[in-house]
CSV table of C-alpha atoms in Angstrom, one decimal:
chain,number,residue,atom,x,y,z
A,1,MET,CA,125.5,186.5,150.2
A,2,LYS,CA,129.0,186.8,148.8
A,3,ARG,CA,128.4,188.6,145.5
A,4,ASP,CA,132.0,188.8,144.3
A,5,GLU,CA,132.7,185.1,145.0
A,6,LEU,CA,129.4,184.1,143.4
A,7,ALA,CA,130.2,186.1,140.3
A,8,GLY,CA,133.6,184.6,140.0
A,9,PHE,CA,132.3,181.1,140.5
A,10,LEU,CA,129.6,181.5,137.9
A,11,ARG,CA,132.1,182.8,135.3
A,12,SER,CA,134.6,180.0,135.9
A,13,ARG,CA,131.9,177.3,135.6
A,14,ARG,CA,130.4,178.9,132.5
A,15,GLU,CA,133.7,179.0,130.8
A,16,ARG,CA,134.2,175.3,131.6
A,17,VAL,CA,131.1,174.0,129.8
A,18,ARG,CA,131.4,173.3,126.1
A,19,PRO,CA,128.3,174.0,123.9
A,20,HIS,CA,128.0,170.5,122.6
A,21,GLU,CA,127.8,169.2,126.2
A,22,VAL,CA,124.4,171.0,126.6
A,23,GLY,CA,123.1,170.4,123.0
A,24,LEU,CA,124.2,173.7,121.5
A,25,PRO,CA,126.2,174.2,118.3
A,26,GLY,CA,129.8,175.2,118.8
A,27,GLY,CA,130.3,177.6,115.9
A,28,GLU,CA,133.6,179.0,114.7
A,29,ARG,CA,133.6,182.5,115.9
A,30,ARG,CA,133.4,182.1,119.7
A,31,ARG,CA,135.4,184.5,121.8
A,32,THR,CA,134.8,182.5,125.0
A,33,PRO,CA,136.1,179.0,125.6
A,34,GLY,CA,132.7,177.9,127.1
A,35,LEU,CA,129.1,179.1,127.0
A,36,ARG,CA,128.0,182.6,126.3
A,37,ARG,CA,126.0,184.4,129.0
A,38,GLN,CA,122.9,184.4,126.9
A,39,GLU,CA,123.2,180.7,126.5
A,40,VAL,CA,123.4,180.1,130.3
A,41,ALA,CA,120.3,182.4,130.7
A,42,GLN,CA,118.4,180.5,128.1
A,43,LEU,CA,119.3,177.1,129.6
A,44,ALA,CA,118.3,178.3,133.1
A,45,GLY,CA,115.1,179.9,131.9
A,46,MET,CA,115.9,183.4,133.1
A,47,SER,CA,116.5,186.8,131.4
A,48,ILE,CA,120.0,187.6,130.1
A,49,ASP,CA,120.0,190.9,132.1
A,50,TYR,CA,119.4,189.0,135.3
A,51,TYR,CA,122.2,186.6,134.7
A,52,ILE,CA,124.6,189.4,133.6
A,53,ARG,CA,124.0,191.2,136.9
A,54,LEU,CA,124.8,188.0,138.8
A,55,GLU,CA,128.1,187.7,137.0
A,56,GLN,CA,128.8,191.4,137.6
A,57,ALA,CA,128.3,191.0,141.4
A,58,ARG,CA,125.4,193.4,141.4
A,59,GLY,CA,122.4,191.1,141.1
A,60,PRO,CA,119.6,190.5,143.5
A,61,HIS,CA,119.6,187.6,146.1
A,62,PRO,CA,118.8,184.6,143.9
A,63,SER,CA,116.1,182.2,145.0
A,64,ARG,CA,116.6,178.5,145.5
A,65,GLN,CA,114.7,177.9,142.2
A,66,VAL,CA,117.1,180.2,140.3
A,67,LEU,CA,120.1,178.4,141.9
A,68,ASN,CA,118.8,175.0,141.0
A,69,ALA,CA,118.3,176.2,137.4
A,70,LEU,CA,121.8,177.5,137.2
A,71,ALA,CA,123.2,174.3,138.7
A,72,ARG,CA,121.5,172.3,135.9
A,73,ALA,CA,122.5,174.7,133.2
A,74,LEU,CA,126.2,174.8,134.2
A,75,MET,CA,126.3,171.0,134.8
A,76,LEU,CA,127.5,171.4,138.4
A,77,THR,CA,128.6,168.5,140.5
A,78,THR,CA,126.9,167.8,143.9
A,79,ASP,CA,129.7,169.6,145.7
A,80,GLU,CA,129.7,172.5,143.3
A,81,ARG,CA,125.9,172.9,143.6
A,82,ALA,CA,126.2,173.0,147.4
A,83,HIS,CA,129.0,175.6,147.1
A,84,LEU,CA,126.7,177.7,144.8
A,85,PHE,CA,124.0,177.7,147.4
A,86,HIS,CA,126.4,178.6,150.2
A,87,LEU,CA,127.8,181.6,148.2
A,88,ALA,CA,124.3,182.8,147.6
A,89,GLY,CA,123.5,182.6,151.3
A,90,GLN,CA,121.1,179.7,150.9
A,91,GLU,CA,121.4,176.6,153.1
A,92,LEU,CA,120.9,173.1,151.8
A,93,GLU,CA,120.8,171.9,155.4
A,94,PRO,CA,121.5,173.4,158.8
A,95,ALA,CA,125.1,174.5,159.1
A,96,ARG,CA,127.3,173.2,162.0
A,97,ARG,CA,130.2,175.0,163.6
A,98,ARG,CA,133.7,173.5,164.1
A,99,GLY,CA,134.5,172.4,167.6
A,100,ASP,CA,135.9,169.7,169.8
A,101,VAL,CA,136.1,166.1,168.6
A,102,PRO,CA,133.3,163.9,169.9
A,103,PRO,CA,134.5,161.4,172.6
A,104,GLY,CA,133.3,158.4,170.5
A,105,THR,CA,135.6,159.4,167.7
A,106,MET,CA,138.5,159.9,170.1
A,107,HIS,CA,137.9,156.3,171.3
A,108,LEU,CA,137.7,155.0,167.8
A,109,ILE,CA,141.1,156.4,166.6
A,110,ALA,CA,142.7,155.1,169.9
A,111,PHE,CA,141.6,151.6,169.1
A,112,LEU,CA,142.8,151.7,165.6
A,113,GLU,CA,146.3,150.5,166.5
A,114,GLU,CA,147.5,149.4,163.1
A,115,VAL,CA,145.9,152.2,161.1
A,116,PRO,CA,147.2,155.8,161.1
A,117,ALA,CA,144.1,157.9,161.9
A,118,TYR,CA,143.5,161.5,162.6
A,119,VAL,CA,140.6,164.0,162.7
A,120,LEU,CA,140.6,167.0,160.4
A,121,ASP,CA,138.3,170.0,160.6
A,122,ALA,CA,137.0,172.3,157.8
A,123,LYS,CA,140.1,174.5,158.0
A,124,TYR,CA,142.4,171.6,157.6
A,125,ASP,CA,143.6,171.8,161.3
A,126,ILE,CA,144.5,168.3,162.7
A,127,LEU,CA,142.6,168.1,166.0
A,128,ALA,CA,143.3,164.6,167.2
A,129,TRP,CA,145.4,161.6,166.1
A,130,ASN,CA,146.6,158.2,167.2
A,131,PRO,CA,150.2,157.2,167.9
A,132,LEU,CA,150.7,155.6,164.5
A,133,ALA,CA,149.5,158.7,162.7
A,134,SER,CA,152.0,160.8,164.7
A,135,ALA,CA,154.8,158.4,163.9
A,136,LEU,CA,154.0,158.4,160.2
A,137,MET,CA,153.4,162.2,159.8
A,138,GLY,CA,156.3,163.5,161.9
A,139,ASP,CA,155.7,163.5,165.7
A,140,LEU,CA,152.5,165.5,165.8
A,141,ASP,CA,152.6,165.5,169.6
A,142,SER,CA,155.7,167.8,169.7
A,143,GLN,CA,154.4,170.4,167.2
A,144,PRO,CA,152.8,173.7,168.2
A,145,VAL,CA,149.0,173.6,167.7
A,146,GLU,CA,149.1,176.5,165.2
A,147,ASP,CA,151.4,174.4,163.0
A,148,LEU,CA,149.1,171.4,162.8
A,149,ASN,CA,147.4,172.6,159.5
A,150,VAL,CA,147.7,170.5,156.3
A,151,ILE,CA,147.3,173.5,154.0
A,152,ARG,CA,150.2,175.3,155.6
A,153,TRP,CA,152.3,172.1,155.4
A,154,VAL,CA,151.7,171.9,151.7
A,155,PHE,CA,152.1,175.5,150.6
A,156,ARG,CA,154.8,176.6,153.0
A,157,SER,CA,157.0,173.7,152.3
A,158,PRO,CA,160.5,174.5,151.0
A,159,ASP,CA,160.1,171.5,148.6
A,160,LEU,CA,156.8,172.8,147.2
A,161,ALA,CA,158.0,173.2,143.6
A,162,GLU,CA,159.3,169.6,143.6
A,163,HIS,CA,156.0,168.4,145.1
A,164,LEU,CA,153.9,170.1,142.5
A,165,GLY,CA,156.1,168.4,139.9
A,166,ASP,CA,155.0,165.1,141.2
A,167,GLU,CA,151.6,164.0,139.7
A,168,GLU,CA,150.2,162.5,142.9
A,169,LYS,CA,151.3,165.3,145.2
A,170,SER,CA,150.2,167.9,142.8
A,171,ARG,CA,146.7,166.2,142.7
A,172,PHE,CA,146.6,166.3,146.5
A,173,ALA,CA,147.5,170.0,146.6
A,174,ARG,CA,144.8,170.8,144.0
A,175,ALA,CA,142.2,168.7,145.8
A,176,SER,CA,143.0,170.3,149.1
A,177,VAL,CA,142.5,173.8,147.8
A,178,ALA,CA,139.2,172.8,146.1
A,179,ASP,CA,138.1,171.3,149.4
A,180,LEU,CA,139.1,174.5,151.3
A,181,ARG,CA,137.1,176.6,148.9
A,182,TRP,CA,134.1,174.4,149.6
A,183,ALA,CA,134.6,175.0,153.3
A,184,ALA,CA,135.0,178.8,152.8
A,185,GLY,CA,131.6,178.8,151.1
A,186,ARG,CA,130.0,176.4,153.6
A,187,TYR,CA,131.1,178.5,156.6
A,188,PRO,CA,131.2,182.1,155.2
A,189,ASP,CA,131.4,183.7,158.6
A,190,ASP,CA,134.2,181.5,159.9
A,191,ALA,CA,137.0,184.0,160.6
A,192,ASP,CA,139.7,181.3,161.0
A,193,ILE,CA,139.0,179.9,157.5
A,194,GLN,CA,139.0,183.4,155.9
A,195,ALA,CA,142.2,184.3,157.7
A,196,LEU,CA,143.9,181.1,156.5
A,197,VAL,CA,142.9,181.8,152.9
A,198,ALA,CA,144.1,185.4,153.2
A,199,GLU,CA,147.4,184.2,154.6
A,200,MET,CA,148.0,181.7,151.9
A,201,LEU,CA,147.0,184.1,149.1
A,202,ALA,CA,149.6,186.5,150.4
A,203,LEU,CA,152.4,184.0,151.0
A,204,SER,CA,152.0,181.4,148.2
A,205,PRO,CA,151.7,182.2,144.5
A,206,GLU,CA,151.0,178.5,143.9
A,207,PHE,CA,148.0,178.6,146.3
A,208,ALA,CA,146.8,181.8,144.7
A,209,ARG,CA,146.9,180.2,141.2
A,210,LEU,CA,144.9,177.2,142.4
A,211,TRP,CA,142.4,179.3,144.4
A,212,ALA,CA,141.8,181.4,141.3
A,213,MET,CA,140.6,178.3,139.4
A,214,HIS,CA,137.4,178.2,141.6
A,215,GLU,CA,137.5,174.4,141.7
A,216,VAL,CA,135.2,172.9,144.4
A,217,GLU,CA,135.3,169.3,145.5
A,218,VAL,CA,134.9,167.7,148.9
A,219,ARG,CA,137.8,165.4,149.6
A,220,ARG,CA,137.0,161.7,149.9
A,221,GLU,CA,139.4,159.0,148.9
A,222,GLN,CA,142.9,159.3,147.4
A,223,ARG,CA,146.0,157.1,147.0
A,224,LYS,CA,149.1,158.4,148.7
A,225,ARG,CA,152.7,157.4,148.8
A,226,VAL,CA,154.7,158.2,152.0
A,227,THR,CA,158.4,157.7,152.3
A,228,HIS,CA,159.3,157.3,156.0
A,229,PRO,CA,162.9,157.3,157.3
A,230,VAL,CA,162.2,154.2,159.4
A,231,ALA,CA,159.5,152.3,157.6
A,232,GLY,CA,160.4,153.1,154.0
A,233,VAL,CA,157.9,153.5,151.2
A,234,ILE,CA,154.3,153.1,152.2
A,235,ASP,CA,151.5,153.1,149.5
A,236,ALA,CA,148.2,153.7,151.2
A,237,ILE,CA,144.6,154.6,150.4
A,238,CYS,CA,143.8,157.8,152.3
A,239,GLN,CA,140.1,157.4,153.2
A,240,VAL,CA,138.2,160.5,154.4
A,241,LEU,CA,135.1,159.7,156.3
A,242,PRO,CA,132.5,162.2,157.8
A,243,VAL,CA,132.3,162.2,161.6
A,244,PRO,CA,128.7,161.3,162.5
A,245,ASP,CA,126.5,164.4,163.2
A,246,ARG,CA,129.5,166.7,162.6
A,247,GLU,CA,129.8,167.5,158.9
A,248,ASP,CA,132.7,170.0,159.8
A,249,LEU,CA,134.9,167.1,160.9
A,250,ARG,CA,136.5,164.3,158.9
A,251,LEU,CA,138.1,161.1,160.0
A,252,VAL,CA,141.2,160.4,157.9
A,253,LEU,CA,142.5,156.8,157.7
A,254,TYR,CA,145.6,155.5,155.9
A,255,THR,CA,144.8,151.9,155.0
A,256,THR,CA,147.1,149.4,153.2
A,257,GLU,CA,146.4,146.1,151.5
A,258,PRO,CA,146.7,143.3,154.1
A,259,GLY,CA,149.9,141.4,153.7
A,260,SER,CA,151.5,143.9,151.3
A,261,PRO,CA,154.9,145.4,151.7
A,262,SER,CA,153.2,148.6,152.8
A,263,HIS,CA,151.2,146.8,155.4
A,264,ARG,CA,154.4,145.2,156.7
A,265,ALA,CA,156.1,148.6,156.7
A,266,LEU,CA,153.3,150.1,158.9
A,267,ARG,CA,153.7,147.2,161.3
A,268,ARG,CA,157.5,147.9,161.5
A,269,LEU,CA,156.7,151.5,162.2
A,270,ARG,CA,154.2,150.6,164.9
A,271,GLU,CA,156.7,148.2,166.6
A,272,ALA,CA,159.4,150.9,166.5
A,273,THR,CA,157.0,153.4,168.1
A,274,LEU,CA,156.1,150.9,170.9
A,275,SER,CA,159.7,150.2,171.6
A,276,SER,CA,160.9,153.8,171.7
């Protein structure tokens, strides 16, 4: 059980919920932007003292029944509820460890000749990719293994300030941090994930600011615009799919509308890759 993380998460979610959203009067003299502690306790059917101890990181180990009640009271999403359970040391389902990419998935990305595809683990390390993904993302084959991490790419970039000023890229950065926080809660004993978080907190004020927001959301689908020196501008839908029987791995696909300029640009990139 990660008491400090659990306490911070509960506080951040409590402050997000507005009284009218749960049927309570707002009033005029509130000192907190969200719910009061006693209101959360009332909605969850527990004593105010018990809830205060949870927020002060000195409470007992909460049961699954208590966690479910808190999830309902705080209007948590599915991803946030799972994160709550993980922080409290309760498993929703058997956890799996990160590891090698299954052969079937390796074969799949190799056959996807016109779709950039790669495999991402819970730490955001890129573990495998096809030639088109390498061409689109900057010759992945030539990069050291320790550099193949999307979080490091984003928050160690010299153009980070410019990226965060762009609505789409800023949304991607925020979603990536929220997803990494989910992974840190899902795999609390994973030293590699914890080390990455510590590294980013020390090196990137922008990462630290987003991490302090306690947002939790598993990445799924997002639109992305890539400007490539050979192919030009490519507008793609970045689809994130779970690898069967390996919840710690995701298959990432960059798909474009058939016949669109972006589709033709990807074809040009593939042709250039084959001829080089």
